[in-house]
Amino acid sequence: MPTQIDLLRHGETVHSGRYCGSTNHPLTRTGWAQMWKAMENRPIEWQQIVTSPLARCADFAEAIGQRYAIPVTCDERIQEIHFGDWEDRSSAELMRIDADALACFWRDPFNHPPPNGEYLPIFMTRVLSAWHAVQQQFNGQKILLVTHGGVIRIIICHVLQFPLERMLEIKIEHACFKQIQISPVQSPQAMLISGLQSQSEHCIK
């Protein structure tokens, strides 16, 4: 049996539009509606839900876990990247006070992290540690990861061997779903993402 891992980004938060990596803002009413809408016409077949501990992910994960009697666990390793001095600030604010640093970050986040923020290689290491652990622990099962845009981008870059420096080019909307299927019998490089095919072990939709 292949392992299926669905990645779900949280919905709109109280301070959407700001760099709220580690800042613990809850979902808005719109955010909750986005998350429930993402469930429409989708078979609820997960045997396990793994969530970031931040409220914008964990609150919905607990709600859907209770509704469908699916066990839920928190994993701090799939928490969003910490933005350091930029936490809870908007791009407009940063353009006024730190425009050069912001432009460098957008162009190459790997080599230009936010001041006092989490370095991308460290972020990548912790996210992929959780990614591999989930595959091992829930091998052959269907799993839902409720997490953040940065975490999903890291996983997609890893699966598709996409340059980490260009991770911000991957668009991850609020309440966005990405599905990855991992077959134990295929070679570790086969994937499909939004209709783009290559020889690999993973399928992303």
Short mmCIF file of C-alpha atoms in Angstrom, two decimals:
data_model
loop_
_atom_site.label_atom_id
_atom_site.label_comp_id
_atom_site.label_asym_id
_atom_site.label_seq_id
_atom_site.Cartn_x
_atom_site.Cartn_y
_atom_site.Cartn_z
CA MET A 1 0.00 0.00 0.00
CA PRO A 2 1.33 3.46 -0.83
CA THR A 3 1.52 6.07 1.91
CA GLN A 4 -0.66 9.08 1.16
CA ILE A 5 0.15 12.36 2.88
CA ASP A 6 -2.17 15.33 2.35
CA LEU A 7 -0.72 18.74 3.16
CA LEU A 8 -3.24 21.39 4.21
CA ARG A 9 -2.29 24.99 4.85
CA HIS A 10 -4.23 26.92 7.48
CA GLY A 11 -6.82 29.53 6.49
CA GLU A 12 -6.85 33.29 6.98
CA THR A 13 -5.68 34.51 10.38
CA VAL A 14 -6.29 37.65 12.38
CA HIS A 15 -3.07 39.13 10.96
CA SER A 16 -2.89 37.55 7.51
CA GLY A 17 -0.58 39.63 5.34
CA ARG A 18 2.03 39.79 8.10
CA TYR A 19 5.07 37.63 8.78
CA CYS A 20 3.51 35.59 11.60
CA GLY A 21 5.84 32.62 11.62
CA SER A 22 5.92 31.88 15.35
CA THR A 23 3.31 34.46 16.37
CA ASN A 24 0.25 32.55 17.50
CA HIS A 25 -2.70 34.24 15.79
CA PRO A 26 -5.97 32.27 15.50
CA LEU A 27 -8.08 31.76 12.41
CA THR A 28 -10.68 34.38 11.52
CA ARG A 29 -14.27 33.41 10.75
CA THR A 30 -13.26 33.55 7.09
CA GLY A 31 -10.29 31.30 7.86
CA TRP A 32 -12.53 28.68 9.45
CA ALA A 33 -14.88 28.84 6.46
CA GLN A 34 -11.92 28.36 4.09
CA MET A 35 -10.79 25.28 5.98
CA TRP A 36 -14.22 23.64 6.04
CA LYS A 37 -14.74 24.47 2.37
CA ALA A 38 -11.46 22.66 1.63
CA MET A 39 -13.11 19.52 3.06
CA GLU A 40 -16.07 19.64 0.67
CA ASN A 41 -16.31 16.77 -1.81
CA ARG A 42 -13.19 15.24 -0.31
CA PRO A 43 -13.28 11.69 1.09
CA ILE A 44 -12.34 11.74 4.77
CA GLU A 45 -10.18 8.63 4.91
CA TRP A 46 -7.24 9.74 7.07
CA GLN A 47 -6.12 7.42 9.82
CA GLN A 48 -4.06 10.14 11.53
CA ILE A 49 -3.85 13.92 11.63
CA VAL A 50 -0.53 15.58 12.43
CA THR A 51 -0.63 19.32 13.09
CA SER A 52 1.57 22.28 13.87
CA PRO A 53 0.98 23.33 17.49
CA LEU A 54 0.10 26.91 16.47
CA ALA A 55 -3.59 27.75 16.90
CA ARG A 56 -4.21 28.55 13.23
CA CYS A 57 -3.49 24.89 12.45
CA ALA A 58 -4.16 23.00 15.67
CA ASP A 59 -7.65 24.39 16.29
CA PHE A 60 -8.94 23.12 12.96
CA ALA A 61 -7.03 19.85 13.24
CA GLU A 62 -8.71 19.16 16.59
CA ALA A 63 -12.12 20.11 15.19
CA ILE A 64 -11.92 17.78 12.22
CA GLY A 65 -10.37 15.06 14.36
CA GLN A 66 -13.32 15.21 16.75
CA ARG A 67 -15.89 15.34 13.95
CA TYR A 68 -14.54 12.24 12.20
CA ALA A 69 -12.99 10.40 15.19
CA ILE A 70 -9.45 10.67 13.79
CA PRO A 71 -6.54 10.81 16.27
CA VAL A 72 -4.58 14.09 16.28
CA THR A 73 -0.97 14.67 17.31
CA CYS A 74 1.04 17.90 17.41
CA ASP A 75 4.56 18.10 16.02
CA GLU A 76 6.57 21.27 16.68
CA ARG A 77 8.83 20.44 13.75
CA ILE A 78 6.09 21.42 11.27
CA GLN A 79 5.63 24.84 12.85
CA GLU A 80 6.25 27.78 10.51
CA ILE A 81 9.71 29.34 10.16
CA HIS A 82 10.55 32.01 12.75
CA PHE A 83 10.90 35.42 11.12
CA GLY A 84 12.99 37.04 13.85
CA ASP A 85 12.75 40.84 13.84
CA TRP A 86 10.07 40.65 11.15
CA GLU A 87 7.59 38.70 13.26
CA ASP A 88 4.10 40.22 13.11
CA ARG A 89 5.16 42.94 10.65
CA SER A 90 3.67 43.48 7.20
CA SER A 91 5.59 43.75 3.93
CA ALA A 92 4.47 47.39 3.69
CA GLU A 93 6.06 48.16 7.07
CA LEU A 94 9.27 46.38 6.13
CA MET A 95 9.47 48.20 2.81
CA ARG A 96 9.61 51.44 4.80
CA ILE A 97 12.17 50.36 7.37
CA ASP A 98 14.19 47.51 5.81
CA ALA A 99 13.50 47.48 2.06
CA ASP A 100 16.91 46.18 0.98
CA ALA A 101 16.83 43.22 3.38
CA LEU A 102 13.27 42.38 2.33
CA ALA A 103 14.18 42.46 -1.37
CA CYS A 104 17.15 40.17 -0.72
CA PHE A 105 14.93 37.76 1.20
CA TRP A 106 12.37 37.61 -1.60
CA ARG A 107 15.10 37.06 -4.17
CA ASP A 108 17.07 34.44 -2.23
CA PRO A 109 15.65 33.40 1.17
CA PHE A 110 18.31 30.68 1.50
CA ASN A 111 21.17 33.17 1.80
CA HIS A 112 19.28 36.19 3.15
CA PRO A 113 17.16 35.25 6.21
CA PRO A 114 15.27 37.90 8.20
CA PRO A 115 17.38 39.58 10.91
CA ASN A 116 17.57 37.24 13.92
CA GLY A 117 15.29 34.82 12.08
CA GLU A 118 15.58 31.08 11.62
CA TYR A 119 18.05 30.08 8.91
CA LEU A 120 16.45 28.22 6.03
CA PRO A 121 18.82 25.20 6.26
CA ILE A 122 17.86 24.78 9.94
CA PHE A 123 14.17 25.15 9.08
CA MET A 124 14.54 22.62 6.28
CA THR A 125 16.28 20.12 8.57
CA ARG A 126 13.54 20.19 11.20
CA VAL A 127 10.70 20.01 8.63
CA LEU A 128 12.25 17.08 6.77
CA SER A 129 12.94 15.33 10.06
CA ALA A 130 9.18 15.39 10.69
CA TRP A 131 8.43 14.46 7.07
CA HIS A 132 10.55 11.31 7.20
CA ALA A 133 9.28 10.40 10.68
CA VAL A 134 5.65 10.59 9.50
CA GLN A 135 6.43 8.31 6.56
CA GLN A 136 8.08 5.75 8.83
CA GLN A 137 5.49 5.87 11.60
CA PHE A 138 2.43 5.76 9.35
CA ASN A 139 3.75 3.68 6.48
CA GLY A 140 0.94 2.54 4.15
CA GLN A 141 -1.65 4.85 5.74
CA LYS A 142 -3.45 8.05 4.73
CA ILE A 143 -2.29 11.03 6.77
CA LEU A 144 -3.32 14.69 6.97
CA LEU A 145 -0.68 17.28 7.87
CA VAL A 146 -2.20 20.63 8.90
CA THR A 147 0.62 23.11 8.63
CA HIS A 148 1.99 26.32 7.10
CA GLY A 149 2.95 27.69 3.71
CA GLY A 150 6.68 27.59 4.42
CA VAL A 151 6.55 23.98 5.60
CA ILE A 152 4.62 22.90 2.50
CA ARG A 153 7.11 24.69 0.24
CA ILE A 154 10.02 22.92 1.94
CA ILE A 155 8.38 19.52 1.43
CA ILE A 156 7.56 20.23 -2.22
CA CYS A 157 11.11 21.45 -2.89
CA HIS A 158 12.44 18.25 -1.31
CA VAL A 159 10.11 15.94 -3.23
CA LEU A 160 10.64 17.66 -6.59
CA GLN A 161 14.32 18.48 -5.96
CA PHE A 162 13.44 22.13 -6.62
CA PRO A 163 16.08 24.71 -5.61
CA LEU A 164 15.39 25.93 -2.10
CA GLU A 165 16.51 29.42 -3.13
CA ARG A 166 13.39 29.58 -5.32
CA MET A 167 10.89 28.21 -2.81
CA LEU A 168 8.94 31.48 -2.68
CA GLU A 169 7.98 30.93 -6.33
CA ILE A 170 5.71 28.08 -5.18
CA LYS A 171 2.25 29.52 -4.57
CA ILE A 172 0.46 28.11 -1.52
CA GLU A 173 -2.92 29.75 -0.89
CA HIS A 174 -4.85 29.72 2.38
CA ALA A 175 -6.52 26.32 2.95
CA CYS A 176 -4.57 24.91 -0.01
CA PHE A 177 -4.33 21.10 -0.38
CA LYS A 178 -1.35 19.23 -1.81
CA GLN A 179 -1.44 15.45 -1.99
CA ILE A 180 1.66 13.27 -2.05
CA GLN A 181 1.64 9.52 -2.62
CA ILE A 182 4.71 7.50 -1.76
CA SER A 183 5.06 4.00 -3.14
CA PRO A 184 7.52 1.65 -1.42
CA VAL A 185 8.08 -0.32 -4.62
CA GLN A 186 9.11 2.53 -6.92
CA SER A 187 12.46 4.26 -7.06
CA PRO A 188 12.85 7.35 -4.83
CA GLN A 189 12.44 9.85 -7.68
CA ALA A 190 8.98 9.76 -9.31
CA MET A 191 6.48 12.51 -9.05
CA LEU A 192 3.61 14.40 -10.48
CA ILE A 193 2.72 17.94 -9.45
CA SER A 194 -0.20 19.78 -11.02
CA GLY A 195 0.11 17.79 -14.23
CA LEU A 196 3.91 17.99 -14.57
CA GLN A 197 5.34 14.47 -14.74
CA SER A 198 8.76 13.01 -14.20
CA GLN A 199 10.20 9.65 -13.20
CA SER A 200 9.79 9.43 -9.45
CA GLU A 201 8.39 7.79 -6.37
CA HIS A 202 6.06 10.59 -5.30
CA CYS A 203 2.88 11.97 -6.76
CA ILE A 204 1.76 15.46 -5.82
CA LYS A 205 -1.60 16.85 -6.88
#
